[in-house]
PDB file of N, CA and C in Angstrom:
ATOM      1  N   UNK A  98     -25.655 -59.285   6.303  1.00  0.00           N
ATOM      2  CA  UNK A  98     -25.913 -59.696   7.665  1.00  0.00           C
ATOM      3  C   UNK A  98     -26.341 -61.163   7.653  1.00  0.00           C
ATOM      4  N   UNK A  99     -25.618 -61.843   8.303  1.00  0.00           N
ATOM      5  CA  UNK A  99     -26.127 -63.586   8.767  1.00  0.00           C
ATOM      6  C   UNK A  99     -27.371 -63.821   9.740  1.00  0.00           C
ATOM      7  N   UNK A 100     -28.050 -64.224   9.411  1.00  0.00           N
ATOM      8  CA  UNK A 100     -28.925 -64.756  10.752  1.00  0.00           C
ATOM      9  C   UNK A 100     -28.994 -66.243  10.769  1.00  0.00           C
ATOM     10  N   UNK A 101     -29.540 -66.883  12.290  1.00  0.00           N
ATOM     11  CA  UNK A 101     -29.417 -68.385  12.466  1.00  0.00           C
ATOM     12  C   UNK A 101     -30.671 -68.357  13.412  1.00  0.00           C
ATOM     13  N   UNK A 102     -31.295 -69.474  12.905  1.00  0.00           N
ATOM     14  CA  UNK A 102     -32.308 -69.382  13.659  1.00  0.00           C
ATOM     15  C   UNK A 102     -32.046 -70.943  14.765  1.00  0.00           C
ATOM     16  N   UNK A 103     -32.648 -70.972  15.983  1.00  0.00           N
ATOM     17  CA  UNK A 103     -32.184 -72.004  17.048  1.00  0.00           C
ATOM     18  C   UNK A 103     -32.706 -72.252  17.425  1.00  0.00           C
ATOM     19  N   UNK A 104     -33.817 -73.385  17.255  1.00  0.00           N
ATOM     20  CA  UNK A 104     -35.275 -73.843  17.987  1.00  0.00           C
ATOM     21  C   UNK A 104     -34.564 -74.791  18.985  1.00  0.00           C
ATOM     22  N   UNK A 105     -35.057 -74.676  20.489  1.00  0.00           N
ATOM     23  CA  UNK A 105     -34.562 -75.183  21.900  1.00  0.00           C
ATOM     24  C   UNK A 105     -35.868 -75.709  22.623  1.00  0.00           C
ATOM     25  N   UNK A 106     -35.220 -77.324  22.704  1.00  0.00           N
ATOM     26  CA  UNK A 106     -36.370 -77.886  23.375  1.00  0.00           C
ATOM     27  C   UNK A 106     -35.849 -78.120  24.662  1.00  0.00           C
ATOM     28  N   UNK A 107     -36.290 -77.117  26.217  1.00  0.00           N
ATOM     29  CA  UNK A 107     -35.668 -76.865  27.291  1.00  0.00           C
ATOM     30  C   UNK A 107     -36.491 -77.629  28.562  1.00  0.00           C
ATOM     31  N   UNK A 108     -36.033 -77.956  29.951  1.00  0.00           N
ATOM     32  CA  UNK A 108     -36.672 -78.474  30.602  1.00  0.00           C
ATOM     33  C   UNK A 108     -37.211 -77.320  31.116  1.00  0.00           C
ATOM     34  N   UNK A 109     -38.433 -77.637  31.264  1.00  0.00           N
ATOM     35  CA  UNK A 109     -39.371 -76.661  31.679  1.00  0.00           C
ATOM     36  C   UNK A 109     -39.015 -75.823  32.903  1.00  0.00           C
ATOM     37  N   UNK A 110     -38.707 -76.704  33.624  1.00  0.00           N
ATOM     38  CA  UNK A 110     -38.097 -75.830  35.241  1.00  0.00           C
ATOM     39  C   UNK A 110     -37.111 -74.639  35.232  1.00  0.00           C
ATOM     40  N   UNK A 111     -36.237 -74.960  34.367  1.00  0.00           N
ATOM     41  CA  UNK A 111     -34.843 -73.953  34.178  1.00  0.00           C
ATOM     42  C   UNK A 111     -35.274 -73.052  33.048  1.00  0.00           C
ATOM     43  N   UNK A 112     -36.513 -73.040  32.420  1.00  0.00           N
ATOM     44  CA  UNK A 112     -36.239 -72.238  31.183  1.00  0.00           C
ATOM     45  C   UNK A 112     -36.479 -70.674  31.122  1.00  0.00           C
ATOM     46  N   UNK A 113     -36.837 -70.449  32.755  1.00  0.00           N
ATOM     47  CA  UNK A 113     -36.326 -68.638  32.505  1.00  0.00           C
ATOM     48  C   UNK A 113     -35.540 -68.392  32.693  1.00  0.00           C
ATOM     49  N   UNK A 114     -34.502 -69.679  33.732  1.00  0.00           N
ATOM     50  CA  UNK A 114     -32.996 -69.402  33.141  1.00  0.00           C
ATOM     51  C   UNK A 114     -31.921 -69.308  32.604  1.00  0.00           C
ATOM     52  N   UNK A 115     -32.472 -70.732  31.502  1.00  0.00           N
ATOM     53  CA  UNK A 115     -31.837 -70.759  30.105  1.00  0.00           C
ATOM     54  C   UNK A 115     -32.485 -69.422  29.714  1.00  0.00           C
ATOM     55  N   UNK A 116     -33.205 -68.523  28.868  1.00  0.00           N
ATOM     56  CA  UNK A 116     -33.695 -67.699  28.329  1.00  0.00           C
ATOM     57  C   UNK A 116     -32.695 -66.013  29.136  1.00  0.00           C
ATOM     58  N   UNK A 117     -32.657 -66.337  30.560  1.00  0.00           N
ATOM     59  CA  UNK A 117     -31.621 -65.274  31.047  1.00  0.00           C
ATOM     60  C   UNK A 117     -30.129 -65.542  30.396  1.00  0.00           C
ATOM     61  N   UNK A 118     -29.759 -66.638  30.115  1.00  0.00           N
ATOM     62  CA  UNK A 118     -28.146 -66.951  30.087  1.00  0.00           C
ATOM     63  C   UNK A 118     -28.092 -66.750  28.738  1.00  0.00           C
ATOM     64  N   UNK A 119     -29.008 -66.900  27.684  1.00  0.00           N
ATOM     65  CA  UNK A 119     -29.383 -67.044  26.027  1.00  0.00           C
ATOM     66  C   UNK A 119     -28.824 -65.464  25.958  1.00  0.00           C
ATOM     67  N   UNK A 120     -29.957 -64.760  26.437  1.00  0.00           N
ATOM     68  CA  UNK A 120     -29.921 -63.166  26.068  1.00  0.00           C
ATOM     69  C   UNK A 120     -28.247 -62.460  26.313  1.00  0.00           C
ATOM     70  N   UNK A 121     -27.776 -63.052  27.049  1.00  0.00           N
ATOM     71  CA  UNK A 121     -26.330 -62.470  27.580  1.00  0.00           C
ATOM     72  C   UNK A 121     -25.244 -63.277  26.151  1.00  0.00           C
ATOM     73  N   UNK A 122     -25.485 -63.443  25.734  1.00  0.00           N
ATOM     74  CA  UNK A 122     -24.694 -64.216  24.187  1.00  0.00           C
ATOM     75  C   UNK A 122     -24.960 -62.813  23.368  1.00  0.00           C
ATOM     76  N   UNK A 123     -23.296 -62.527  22.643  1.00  0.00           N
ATOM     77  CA  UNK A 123     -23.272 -61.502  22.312  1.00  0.00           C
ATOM     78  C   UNK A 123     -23.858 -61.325  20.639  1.00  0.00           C
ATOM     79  N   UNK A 124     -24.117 -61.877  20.208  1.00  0.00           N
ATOM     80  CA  UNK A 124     -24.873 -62.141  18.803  1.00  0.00           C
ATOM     81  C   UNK A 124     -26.488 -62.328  18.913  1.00  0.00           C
ATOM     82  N   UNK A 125     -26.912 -62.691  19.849  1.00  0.00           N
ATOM     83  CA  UNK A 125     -28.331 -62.646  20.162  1.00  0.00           C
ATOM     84  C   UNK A 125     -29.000 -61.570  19.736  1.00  0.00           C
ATOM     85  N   UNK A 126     -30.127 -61.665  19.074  1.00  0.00           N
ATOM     86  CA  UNK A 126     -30.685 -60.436  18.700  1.00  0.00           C
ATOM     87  C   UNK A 126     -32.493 -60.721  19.208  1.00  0.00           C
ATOM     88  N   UNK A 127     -33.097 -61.665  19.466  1.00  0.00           N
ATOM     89  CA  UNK A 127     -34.202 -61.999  20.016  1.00  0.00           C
ATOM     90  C   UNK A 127     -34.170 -63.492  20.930  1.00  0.00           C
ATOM     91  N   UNK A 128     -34.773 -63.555  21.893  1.00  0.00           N
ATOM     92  CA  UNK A 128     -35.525 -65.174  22.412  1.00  0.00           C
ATOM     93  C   UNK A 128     -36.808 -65.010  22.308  1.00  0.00           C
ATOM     94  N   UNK A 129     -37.740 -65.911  22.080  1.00  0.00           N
ATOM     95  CA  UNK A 129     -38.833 -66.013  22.453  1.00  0.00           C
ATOM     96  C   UNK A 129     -39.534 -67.613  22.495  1.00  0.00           C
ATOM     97  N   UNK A 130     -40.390 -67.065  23.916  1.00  0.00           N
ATOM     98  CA  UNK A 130     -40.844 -68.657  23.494  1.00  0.00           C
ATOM     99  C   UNK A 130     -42.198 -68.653  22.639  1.00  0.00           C
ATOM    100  N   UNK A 131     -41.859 -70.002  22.630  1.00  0.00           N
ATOM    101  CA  UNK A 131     -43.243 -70.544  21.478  1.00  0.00           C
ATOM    102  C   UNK A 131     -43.870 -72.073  22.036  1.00  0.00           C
ATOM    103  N   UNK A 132     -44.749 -72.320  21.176  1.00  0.00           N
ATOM    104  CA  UNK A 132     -45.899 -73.315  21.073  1.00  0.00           C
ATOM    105  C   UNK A 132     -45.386 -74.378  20.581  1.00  0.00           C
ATOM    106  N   UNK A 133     -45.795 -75.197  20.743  1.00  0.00           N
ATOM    107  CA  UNK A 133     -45.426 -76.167  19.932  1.00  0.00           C
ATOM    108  C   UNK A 133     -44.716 -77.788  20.205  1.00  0.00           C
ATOM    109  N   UNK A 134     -43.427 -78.017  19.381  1.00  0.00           N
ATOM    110  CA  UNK A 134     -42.972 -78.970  19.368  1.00  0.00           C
ATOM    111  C   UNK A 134     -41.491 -78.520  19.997  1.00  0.00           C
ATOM    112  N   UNK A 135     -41.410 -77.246  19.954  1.00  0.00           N
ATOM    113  CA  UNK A 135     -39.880 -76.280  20.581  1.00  0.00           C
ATOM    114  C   UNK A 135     -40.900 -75.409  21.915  1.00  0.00           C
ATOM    115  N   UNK A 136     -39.580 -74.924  22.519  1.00  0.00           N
ATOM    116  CA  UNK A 136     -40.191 -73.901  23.720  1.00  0.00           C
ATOM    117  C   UNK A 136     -39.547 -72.867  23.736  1.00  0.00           C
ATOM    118  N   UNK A 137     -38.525 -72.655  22.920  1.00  0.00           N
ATOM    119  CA  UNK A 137     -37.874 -71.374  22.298  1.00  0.00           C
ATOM    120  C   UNK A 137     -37.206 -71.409  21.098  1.00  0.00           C
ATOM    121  N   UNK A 138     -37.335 -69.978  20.955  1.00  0.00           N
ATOM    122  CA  UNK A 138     -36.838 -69.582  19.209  1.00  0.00           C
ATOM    123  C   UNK A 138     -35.935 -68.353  19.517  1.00  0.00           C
ATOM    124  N   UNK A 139     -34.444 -68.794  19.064  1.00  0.00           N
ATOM    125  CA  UNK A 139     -33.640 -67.924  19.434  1.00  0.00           C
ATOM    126  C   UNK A 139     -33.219 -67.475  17.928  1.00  0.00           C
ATOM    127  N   UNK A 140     -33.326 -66.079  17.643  1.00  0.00           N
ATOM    128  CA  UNK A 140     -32.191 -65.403  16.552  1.00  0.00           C
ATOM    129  C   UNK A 140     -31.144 -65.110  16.741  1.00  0.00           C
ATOM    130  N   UNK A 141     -30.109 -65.413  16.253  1.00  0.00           N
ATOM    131  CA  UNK A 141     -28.686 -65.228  16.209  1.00  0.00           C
ATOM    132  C   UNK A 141     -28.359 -64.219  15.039  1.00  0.00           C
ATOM    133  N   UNK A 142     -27.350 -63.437  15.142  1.00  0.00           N
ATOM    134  CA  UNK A 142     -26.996 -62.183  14.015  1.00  0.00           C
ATOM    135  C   UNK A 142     -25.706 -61.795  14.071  1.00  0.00           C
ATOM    136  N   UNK A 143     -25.400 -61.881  13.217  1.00  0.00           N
ATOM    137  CA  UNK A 143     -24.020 -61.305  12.827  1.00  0.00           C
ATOM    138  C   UNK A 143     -23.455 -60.651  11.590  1.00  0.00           C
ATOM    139  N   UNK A 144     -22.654 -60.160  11.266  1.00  0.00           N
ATOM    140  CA  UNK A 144     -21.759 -59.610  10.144  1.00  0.00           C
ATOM    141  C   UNK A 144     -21.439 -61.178   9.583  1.00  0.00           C
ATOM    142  N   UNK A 145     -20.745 -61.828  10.618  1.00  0.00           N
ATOM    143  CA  UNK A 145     -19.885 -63.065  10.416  1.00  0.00           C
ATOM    144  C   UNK A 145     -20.823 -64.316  10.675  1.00  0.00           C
ATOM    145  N   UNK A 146     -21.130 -65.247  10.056  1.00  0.00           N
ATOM    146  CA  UNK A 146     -21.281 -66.552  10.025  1.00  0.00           C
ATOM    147  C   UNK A 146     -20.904 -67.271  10.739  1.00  0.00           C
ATOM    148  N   UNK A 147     -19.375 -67.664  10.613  1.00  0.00           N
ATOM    149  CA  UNK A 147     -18.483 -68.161  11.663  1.00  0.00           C
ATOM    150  C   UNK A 147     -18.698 -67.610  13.518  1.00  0.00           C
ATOM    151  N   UNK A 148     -19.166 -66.082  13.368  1.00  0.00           N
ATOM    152  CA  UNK A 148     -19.375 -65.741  14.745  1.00  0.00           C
ATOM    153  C   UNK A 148     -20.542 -66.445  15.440  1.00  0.00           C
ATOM    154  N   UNK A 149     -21.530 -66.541  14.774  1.00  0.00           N
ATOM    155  CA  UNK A 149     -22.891 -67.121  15.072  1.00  0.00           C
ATOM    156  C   UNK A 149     -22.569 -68.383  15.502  1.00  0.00           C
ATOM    157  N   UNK A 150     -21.407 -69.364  14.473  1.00  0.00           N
ATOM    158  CA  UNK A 150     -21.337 -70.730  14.692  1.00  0.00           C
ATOM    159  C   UNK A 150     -20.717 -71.233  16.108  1.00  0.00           C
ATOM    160  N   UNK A 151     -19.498 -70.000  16.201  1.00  0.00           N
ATOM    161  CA  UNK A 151     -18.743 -70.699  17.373  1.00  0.00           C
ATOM    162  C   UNK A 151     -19.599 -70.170  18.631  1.00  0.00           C
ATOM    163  N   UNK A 152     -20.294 -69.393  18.709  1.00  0.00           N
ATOM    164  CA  UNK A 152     -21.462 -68.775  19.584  1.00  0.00           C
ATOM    165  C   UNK A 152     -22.574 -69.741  19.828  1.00  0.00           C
ATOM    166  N   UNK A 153     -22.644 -70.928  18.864  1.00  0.00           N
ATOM    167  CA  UNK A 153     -23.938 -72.310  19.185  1.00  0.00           C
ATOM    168  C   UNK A 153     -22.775 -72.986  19.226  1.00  0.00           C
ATOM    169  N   UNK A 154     -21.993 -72.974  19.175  1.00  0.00           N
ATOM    170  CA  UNK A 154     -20.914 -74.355  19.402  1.00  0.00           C
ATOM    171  C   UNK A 154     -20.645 -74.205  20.619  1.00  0.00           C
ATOM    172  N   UNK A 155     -19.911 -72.939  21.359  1.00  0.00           N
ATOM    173  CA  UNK A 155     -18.907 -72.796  22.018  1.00  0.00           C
ATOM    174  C   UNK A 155     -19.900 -72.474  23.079  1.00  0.00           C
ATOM    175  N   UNK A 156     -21.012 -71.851  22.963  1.00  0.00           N
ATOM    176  CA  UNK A 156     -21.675 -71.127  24.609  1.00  0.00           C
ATOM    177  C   UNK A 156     -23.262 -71.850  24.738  1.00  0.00           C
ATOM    178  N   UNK A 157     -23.972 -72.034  23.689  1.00  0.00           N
ATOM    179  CA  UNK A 157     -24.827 -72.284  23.824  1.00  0.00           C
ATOM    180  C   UNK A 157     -25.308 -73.826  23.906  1.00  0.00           C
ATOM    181  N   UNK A 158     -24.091 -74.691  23.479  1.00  0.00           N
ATOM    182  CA  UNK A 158     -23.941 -76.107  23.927  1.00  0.00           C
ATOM    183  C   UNK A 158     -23.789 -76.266  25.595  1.00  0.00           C
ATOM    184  N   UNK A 159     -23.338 -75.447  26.079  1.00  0.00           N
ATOM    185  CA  UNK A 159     -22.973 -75.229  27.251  1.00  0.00           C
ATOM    186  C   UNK A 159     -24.043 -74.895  28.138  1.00  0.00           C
ATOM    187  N   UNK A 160     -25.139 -75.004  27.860  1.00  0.00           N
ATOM    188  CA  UNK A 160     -26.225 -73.859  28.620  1.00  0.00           C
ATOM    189  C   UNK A 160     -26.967 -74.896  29.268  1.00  0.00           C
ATOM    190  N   UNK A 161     -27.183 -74.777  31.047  1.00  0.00           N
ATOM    191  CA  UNK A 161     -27.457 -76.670  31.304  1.00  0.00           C
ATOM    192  C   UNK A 161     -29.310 -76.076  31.436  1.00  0.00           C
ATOM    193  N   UNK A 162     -29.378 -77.474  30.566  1.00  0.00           N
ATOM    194  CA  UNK A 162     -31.156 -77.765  30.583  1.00  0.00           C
ATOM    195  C   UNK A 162     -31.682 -77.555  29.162  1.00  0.00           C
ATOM    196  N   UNK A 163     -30.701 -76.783  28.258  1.00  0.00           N
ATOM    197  CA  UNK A 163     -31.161 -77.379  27.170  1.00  0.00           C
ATOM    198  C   UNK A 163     -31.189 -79.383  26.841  1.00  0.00           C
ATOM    199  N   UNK A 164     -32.383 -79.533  26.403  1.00  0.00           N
ATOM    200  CA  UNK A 164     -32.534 -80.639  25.492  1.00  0.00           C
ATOM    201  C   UNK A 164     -32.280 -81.122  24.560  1.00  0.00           C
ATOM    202  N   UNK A 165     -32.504 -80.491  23.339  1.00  0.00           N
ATOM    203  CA  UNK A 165     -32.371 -80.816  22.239  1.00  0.00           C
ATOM    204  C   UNK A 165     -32.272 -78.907  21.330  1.00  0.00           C
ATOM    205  N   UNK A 166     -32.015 -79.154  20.138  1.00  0.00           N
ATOM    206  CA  UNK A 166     -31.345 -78.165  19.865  1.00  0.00           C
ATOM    207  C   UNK A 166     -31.737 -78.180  17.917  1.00  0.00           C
ATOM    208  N   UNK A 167     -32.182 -77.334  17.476  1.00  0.00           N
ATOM    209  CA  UNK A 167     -32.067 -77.561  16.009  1.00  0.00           C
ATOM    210  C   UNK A 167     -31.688 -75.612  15.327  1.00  0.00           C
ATOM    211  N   UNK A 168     -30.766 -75.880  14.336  1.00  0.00           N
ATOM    212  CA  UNK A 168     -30.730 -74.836  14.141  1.00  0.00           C
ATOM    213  C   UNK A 168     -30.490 -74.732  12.554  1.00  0.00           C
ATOM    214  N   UNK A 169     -31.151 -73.724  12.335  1.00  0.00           N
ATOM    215  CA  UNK A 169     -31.335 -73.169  10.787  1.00  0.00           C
ATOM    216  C   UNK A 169     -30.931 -71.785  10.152  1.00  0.00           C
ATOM    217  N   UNK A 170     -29.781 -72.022   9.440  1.00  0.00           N
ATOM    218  CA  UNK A 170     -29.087 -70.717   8.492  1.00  0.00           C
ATOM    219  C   UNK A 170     -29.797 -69.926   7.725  1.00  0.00           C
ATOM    220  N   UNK A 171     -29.972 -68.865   7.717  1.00  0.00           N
ATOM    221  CA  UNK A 171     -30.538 -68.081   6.539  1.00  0.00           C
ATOM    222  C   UNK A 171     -29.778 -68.061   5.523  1.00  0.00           C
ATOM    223  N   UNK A 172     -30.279 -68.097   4.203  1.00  0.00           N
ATOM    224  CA  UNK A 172     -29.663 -67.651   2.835  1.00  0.00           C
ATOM    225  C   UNK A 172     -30.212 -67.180   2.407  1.00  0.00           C
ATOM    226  N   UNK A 173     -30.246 -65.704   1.616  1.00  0.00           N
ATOM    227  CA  UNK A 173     -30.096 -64.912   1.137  1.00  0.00           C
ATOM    228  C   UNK A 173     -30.153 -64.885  -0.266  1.00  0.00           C
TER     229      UNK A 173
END
């Protein structure tokens, strides 16, 4: 199993509705927000790697009011 982890630095106004549009991504397996220097921590999961990727490429680039964006692969 792949996981990706996706720390999202969101404008504050939209971010229960980034966090609604996040959860509807079919690889999603948690959001939550957090403290800090990010305002959410999204897990991504898959069988496939590649699924996770085109899933932060393809939908989650797309999501308006994200800011900034960092994301980290698990290895195993």
């Amino acid at each position: 199993m792949s996981e990706a982890y996706v720390l999202l630095n969101v404008n504050y106004k939209k971010q229960s509705a980034i966090i609604d549009q996040v959860k509807k991504l079919s690889t999603v397996k948690t959001v939550k927000s957090v403290y800090g220097i990010y305002d959410l921590l999204v897990i991504f999961e898959s069988e496939n790697l590649q699924v996770i990727k085109a899933e932060i490429d393809e939908n989650l680039h797309t999501i308006d009011g994200i800011e900034n964006l960092t994301t980290l692969i698990s290895v195993d």
